[in-house]
Amino acid sequence: MDLAEEELNEHHLDENRVVDVVVRFAGDSGDGMQLTGANFTQATALYGNDLSTFPDFPAEIRAPVGATFGVSAFQIYFGAEDVTTAGDALDVLVAMNPAALVTNIANLVDSGLVIVDSGAFTAKNLAKARYDSNPLEDNTLDAYRVLSIDISQQVLNAVEPFGLSHKDALRCKNMWTLGLVMWLFDRDRQPTIENLKKKFAGKPDIANANIAALNAGHAYGETAELPAGIHVYKIPKAKVAPGTYRNITGTTALAWGLIAGSELAQIDILFASYPITPASNLLHELSNRREFRINTFQAEDEIAAVCAAIGASFAGSLGVTSSAGPGIALKAEGIALAAAAELPLVVVNTQRGGPSTGLPTKTEQSDLNMAMFGRHGDTPIPVIASSTSTDCFDVAVEAVRLATKYMTPVMLLSDGYLANAAEPWQIPDVAAMQGFPVQHHSEIEGFKPSLRNAETLARVWPKPGTAGLEHRIGGIERSYETGDISYDPANHQKMTDLRKNKVDGIAKDIPLQEVCLGNDSGKLAVVGWGSTFGAIHQAVKRCREEGLDVSHIQIRYLAPFPANLGELLSGFDAVLVPEMNTGQLVRLLRSEFLIDADALNKVAGQPFKIGEVIAAIHEKFADMQQL
Amino acid sequence: MNKPLPTLTLKDFASDQEVRWCPGCGDYAILKTLQKLMPELDRPRENQVFVSGIGCSSRFPYYMNTFGFHTIHGRAPAIATGVKLANPELDVWVITGDGDGFSIGGNHMLHVLRRNVDLQILLFNNEIYGLTKGQYSPTSQPGTRSPSSPMGSVDAPLSPCLVALGAGATFIARSIDTEAKHLSGVVADSHAHKGAAFVEILQNCPIYNDGVFEQVKDKKLAPDFRVEVEHGEPIIFGKDREKAITLDRESLSLKVIEVAGNEERVLVHDQHNKVLAQLLAAMSGPEFPVAVGVIYREVKPSFIDDSMNQLGLARDKAASLEALLYSGHTWTVK
Ligand code: SF4
C-alpha cells in the first residue's frame, strides 16, 4: 500500500478546551535544545499530563553554527489522554534561528504558534538558511501566531549582573525560552532550578545566570503585551492509574531491565560492547551501574565484543552485547558460535537507518530480516522486540530469561526512536517480580556436556572451576550423545533438528498473542512490531471512534511467533502491517500463515505519523467495501 | 581452607579424544610437553581453560582434559578475555597459530597484549596455513610457493615477537616444538607472569612447510643458528660456545663476535630492557642465530587486576534495584 497522509485536522490551540499540545524546540546543535526539552518534559510529567517525547539530533556533533544540517530538535506531545507518539504536527514551534525555522515550519499547523529569537535572524544566518528575505518581515509566517522576540537581547539584559562573557551570557538563551514556554503551559520552574544548581554546582555564576534567564523568560510572558491568541493554556491532567511514575528513555529502561534480569536470574552479566550510534548510551548507562551484578567491557571492535560476551557465558556468567545494524552484521559469526555451542547470549540491536552507515541518528526497523536470517547455516534464535520506551525494561528481562533458560542467543530489537524517546513509566514493584534463578550444572556423576533438559531441550551449563566437569565444546558439530566432535551425517541432521525444535518450543513458554485494542476478530487487524506501536495505537483508536471495525495487534515475539498468532490473524478479513522498512514482518506473516497481509511501509528515518496510518486504514476499508 | 591438591599426572591432562594431527606434526610434541607440565604448575585442573580459534593448532583444547573452548577463526583472545573477566580465578590459555593469531585475528592479538589481559598465549608458528591445505601465511618467508602463490609469495612476513613487543606485551618468549625441556620452562614462566604472556613456538608442519626451522632445530646446525637467552647470562652460542652477541655502539645494532679475546664485549641478557628485546627478537639467520627463551619481561599492572579493583570499588556502593528505579525525579498519582 502506498504511503499517504491524512492531515489530522487538529488545531489543538484553537479548541475551546485545549486538552493536548505538541511542542517542538528547535535550534542550533549548540543551543541546548535537548536540555531544554528534558527539563520541560520533567515539568510536564510533574504537572500530571501524559506525554511522549522525541529528540531529533543532527548526525554532526558540532555542525557549523546556523547550518540547516546542524538543527537539533526536541519534540514533546503532552495531554490529558493517553499519548503514545510525539505527535504528527506541531502546535508550538520554538525556533532559535532561521535554520531551525526553515527546517520545521512546514510541520506547524495553520494558526499554530511560532516563537522565534529575532536577534538570531541576522543576514548571515538568513543566508545560511537560504532565506532570500527575512521571514519575520515578509508574509512567510502570515498563517501562524508569531511571537518574535529579541531573545538574545532579553537574555543579555537578564544575566548582566553576573558578569558573564558575551558568549556565556548568550548560552542562557535556551533557559529564557524555556521560562517563556513554561509560563505558556503553567509549568513549575522549581525542578529546573534544582537541576541547574546541580549541573553547575562548581560554577555558581553560571547557575544563577541560567536561573535568572529562566525566570526572566517566565516574567516576560506574564508582563509583556502579547499578540491576540497567545495566553496561558492549562492542559487538564491525564487520568492515569495510581502509582509512582518516572520518565524514562528506552535506553535507560533497557539497561535497567538487564540489571533486573541479572537479579532475577541471580547471575552476573558481562556487557561487552563497542561504541556505535545510537547504541552507545546503553554501554554508558551500564558502565555507571557496576554496583549491580553487571560488569562492562569496551572491546576493540564489534566482533571482540560479542566474543568476550560468549567467553563470559562459557565461564558461567551471562554475556550481553549491543550494537546497531552494521555492528550486528559483524557479530553474526559469533552469534552462530553461541547457537552451535548452546551458550546463552543476549544481543541488543538498536536499529538505525541503513544500509551501511545509512542514517546513524535516525530510526528504522530494517534489521528484522537480519535478526531472523542473518547468519550462516541453519541457525534459528529467538527474536523479541520492544514496542515502547518503557516496554524496553520488560523485554530486556525476558531476553535474559529466554537466553539462560534455553541456552541460546536471543536477539532483542529496539531502535533509535525508542532509545532516545522518553515517556512516563509506572515504576514496577520489584518484590513482585517473578525470579528465574539459573542453575549451573553440578552433578558430576554421568556428566556429559551434551546433557539436556528433556522439556526445554536446553543443554546443561557446566561452569569452569567445577572439579569433575572438565569438558570441551566448540563450533564443530557435536555428537548429540556425547558432545564430542562428530561428522556423522545422521547426527548433523539430529542436531539441526534439535536447534530448530528448541527455539520453536519457546512458543509454549511465552504468552499467547493478545489484541491490544479492539476485537479479537473482525474486519481489519493492524499488526505492528517495535516502535510503530504509538502511531498504530492512536490511528486505530481514532478509527474505532469513527466506528470502523479495526483492531491493533502488536507482536513482541517475532521468533518464535506466539502459538495462536496464525489463528488470531485468520479471524480478520484483512491484515495491514505498517513497518519502517520495505516489508519484512509482512513477508514473514505471509509465508508463515499464508495470509494476504498488506504492507504499509515508510523508510524515511522518521517514525510513522498517526495520519499516515489512518490514511492506510481508510484506504483498506474503502478497498474492502468495493469487493 | 586450602585443601592440598590431588597429585595429578600427565594422564590426568590427556582427554579421551583421538588426536587428529598428521603424523610427525610438531603439535604432538607441544601437546605432550603441556600435558606433562600441567601437574607441575600445581593449580587445580578444573581452573584450567584452553581457548582456541581455528587452525591445526586450535584443535589443541580437545586433547587436554581441562575446560576447553574451540571457537572461531582469530577470536580466541577476545573470547578468553571474556572468560577471564567473568572468572579471574581461572587460568586461561589461548592456543593460536600464525594465521589465526596474526592474520584474521591480528586486531584482537594487538589489543589483548596492549591491555595486558592475564592470559597465556601460545602461538604455534609454522609459517603456513595447514588446515586449509598449505597457503602462505603472514609469517611465511617471501617467495613461499603454495597453492595460492604458485610463483612464490610476494608479501613481507611479520615477526610475531616484534609485533607483540610493539603492541606493548609484557612477556615475550620464543621456543621450539620439539625442545621439550626448554619449551616447558618457558611456558611455566609464562604461567607465572602477571598479565598477557606471549610465547611463540616454532612448530614444524611436515606436510606443507617441512623443514622451515631446520637450522634452529637440527641437532648439528642448531648450535650455530640458535641462541638460548637467559636473564643475566652472557649471550653465547656455537658448538664450542665460541661465538657471542655484542652491541655495536656506533650503529646501535647487534654483531656476532668470537668470544676469545672479546670477553668483556659479550652482551649479557637483560630481559627488562625493551631495546635489547627488540634487537634480540629481530635476529634471524643466516647472519644471526635465532633467539629462544624469555626475551622480554615487564612488571606492569594487569588488566584483570585493574578491572577487578574498579569493580570492587563500584560494588562498595549499595546496590538496590528498587532504589535505582526510584532514583531521580518521580511523582505519585493517587
Ligand atoms: S597440516 Fe601441518 S600443522 Fe596441520 S596437522 Fe598436519 S602437519 Fe600439523
Short mmCIF file of N, CA and C in Angstrom, two decimals, chain A residues 185-234:
data_model
loop_
_atom_site.label_atom_id
_atom_site.label_comp_id
_atom_site.label_asym_id
_atom_site.label_seq_id
_atom_site.Cartn_x
_atom_site.Cartn_y
_atom_site.Cartn_z
N PHE A 185 2.41 27.20 29.45
CA PHE A 185 1.66 25.99 29.84
C PHE A 185 1.60 25.81 31.36
N ASP A 186 1.88 26.88 32.08
CA ASP A 186 1.68 26.85 33.52
C ASP A 186 2.51 25.77 34.21
N ARG A 187 3.76 25.61 33.80
CA ARG A 187 4.61 24.57 34.40
C ARG A 187 5.42 25.15 35.57
N ASP A 188 5.81 24.31 36.46
CA ASP A 188 6.57 24.71 37.64
C ASP A 188 8.06 24.75 37.29
N ARG A 189 8.71 25.88 37.58
CA ARG A 189 10.13 26.02 37.24
C ARG A 189 11.06 25.41 38.27
N GLN A 190 10.52 25.11 39.46
CA GLN A 190 11.41 24.75 40.56
C GLN A 190 12.33 23.55 40.26
N PRO A 191 11.79 22.47 39.70
CA PRO A 191 12.67 21.33 39.42
C PRO A 191 13.80 21.71 38.46
N THR A 192 13.52 22.57 37.49
CA THR A 192 14.57 23.00 36.57
C THR A 192 15.63 23.80 37.31
N ILE A 193 15.17 24.64 38.23
CA ILE A 193 16.12 25.42 39.03
C ILE A 193 17.03 24.48 39.82
N GLU A 194 16.42 23.44 40.38
CA GLU A 194 17.24 22.46 41.13
C GLU A 194 18.25 21.79 40.19
N ASN A 195 17.78 21.43 39.01
CA ASN A 195 18.66 20.78 38.04
C ASN A 195 19.85 21.67 37.69
N LEU A 196 19.55 22.96 37.49
CA LEU A 196 20.62 23.88 37.10
C LEU A 196 21.64 24.02 38.22
N LYS A 197 21.14 24.05 39.44
CA LYS A 197 22.05 24.18 40.58
C LYS A 197 22.98 22.97 40.63
N LYS A 198 22.39 21.80 40.36
CA LYS A 198 23.19 20.58 40.39
C LYS A 198 24.18 20.55 39.23
N LYS A 199 23.68 20.89 38.06
CA LYS A 199 24.52 20.81 36.86
C LYS A 199 25.72 21.74 36.94
N PHE A 200 25.49 22.95 37.48
CA PHE A 200 26.58 23.91 37.55
C PHE A 200 27.02 24.11 38.99
N ALA A 201 27.09 23.01 39.71
CA ALA A 201 27.41 23.10 41.14
C ALA A 201 28.73 23.82 41.36
N GLY A 202 29.70 23.62 40.46
CA GLY A 202 31.01 24.23 40.64
C GLY A 202 31.07 25.66 40.11
N LYS A 203 30.02 26.07 39.42
CA LYS A 203 30.05 27.40 38.78
C LYS A 203 28.79 28.16 39.13
N PRO A 204 28.74 28.68 40.35
CA PRO A 204 27.51 29.33 40.83
C PRO A 204 27.06 30.48 39.93
N ASP A 205 28.02 31.21 39.32
CA ASP A 205 27.63 32.33 38.47
C ASP A 205 26.82 31.85 37.27
N ILE A 206 27.30 30.76 36.69
CA ILE A 206 26.61 30.22 35.51
C ILE A 206 25.23 29.71 35.93
N ALA A 207 25.19 29.02 37.08
CA ALA A 207 23.91 28.51 37.56
C ALA A 207 22.93 29.66 37.78
N ASN A 208 23.39 30.70 38.47
CA ASN A 208 22.50 31.82 38.78
C ASN A 208 22.05 32.56 37.53
N ALA A 209 22.97 32.69 36.58
CA ALA A 209 22.61 33.38 35.34
C ALA A 209 21.53 32.59 34.61
N ASN A 210 21.68 31.26 34.55
CA ASN A 210 20.68 30.44 33.88
C ASN A 210 19.33 30.53 34.58
N ILE A 211 19.38 30.54 35.90
CA ILE A 211 18.13 30.64 36.66
C ILE A 211 17.48 32.01 36.42
N ALA A 212 18.32 33.05 36.38
CA ALA A 212 17.79 34.39 36.12
C ALA A 212 17.16 34.44 34.73
N ALA A 213 17.80 33.80 33.76
CA ALA A 213 17.25 33.79 32.40
C ALA A 213 15.91 33.06 32.37
N LEU A 214 15.85 31.93 33.07
CA LEU A 214 14.61 31.15 33.14
C LEU A 214 13.48 32.00 33.71
N ASN A 215 13.79 32.67 34.81
CA ASN A 215 12.77 33.50 35.46
C ASN A 215 12.37 34.69 34.59
N ALA A 216 13.38 35.24 33.88
CA ALA A 216 13.09 36.40 33.04
C ALA A 216 12.17 36.01 31.89
N GLY A 217 12.40 34.84 31.32
CA GLY A 217 11.54 34.37 30.24
C GLY A 217 10.12 34.21 30.73
N HIS A 218 9.99 33.65 31.92
CA HIS A 218 8.68 33.45 32.52
C HIS A 218 8.01 34.79 32.78
N ALA A 219 8.79 35.73 33.33
CA ALA A 219 8.26 37.06 33.65
C ALA A 219 7.81 37.78 32.38
N TYR A 220 8.55 37.55 31.30
CA TYR A 220 8.20 38.19 30.03
C TYR A 220 6.78 37.79 29.63
N GLY A 221 6.50 36.51 29.75
CA GLY A 221 5.16 36.02 29.41
C GLY A 221 4.10 36.68 30.27
N GLU A 222 4.43 36.81 31.54
CA GLU A 222 3.45 37.38 32.47
C GLU A 222 3.17 38.85 32.21
N THR A 223 4.19 39.60 31.81
CA THR A 223 4.06 41.06 31.80
C THR A 223 3.95 41.69 30.42
N ALA A 224 4.54 41.04 29.41
CA ALA A 224 4.59 41.72 28.11
C ALA A 224 3.22 41.74 27.46
N GLU A 225 3.02 42.73 26.61
CA GLU A 225 1.80 42.79 25.79
C GLU A 225 1.96 41.75 24.71
N LEU A 226 1.16 40.70 24.73
CA LEU A 226 1.34 39.65 23.73
C LEU A 226 0.24 39.76 22.68
N PRO A 227 0.55 39.32 21.46
CA PRO A 227 -0.47 39.35 20.41
C PRO A 227 -1.69 38.54 20.82
N ALA A 228 -2.83 38.84 20.17
CA ALA A 228 -4.07 38.13 20.49
C ALA A 228 -3.89 36.62 20.28
N GLY A 229 -4.55 35.82 21.11
CA GLY A 229 -4.50 34.37 20.94
C GLY A 229 -3.30 33.73 21.59
N ILE A 230 -2.51 34.52 22.28
CA ILE A 230 -1.38 33.92 22.99
C ILE A 230 -1.59 34.18 24.47
N HIS A 231 -1.83 33.13 25.21
CA HIS A 231 -2.10 33.25 26.64
C HIS A 231 -1.75 31.92 27.29
N VAL A 232 -1.95 31.86 28.58
CA VAL A 232 -1.63 30.62 29.29
C VAL A 232 -2.65 29.54 28.93
N TYR A 233 -2.14 28.36 28.57
CA TYR A 233 -3.01 27.22 28.28
C TYR A 233 -2.90 26.23 29.43
N LYS A 234 -4.03 25.94 30.04
CA LYS A 234 -3.99 24.96 31.14
C LYS A 234 -4.51 23.64 30.63
#
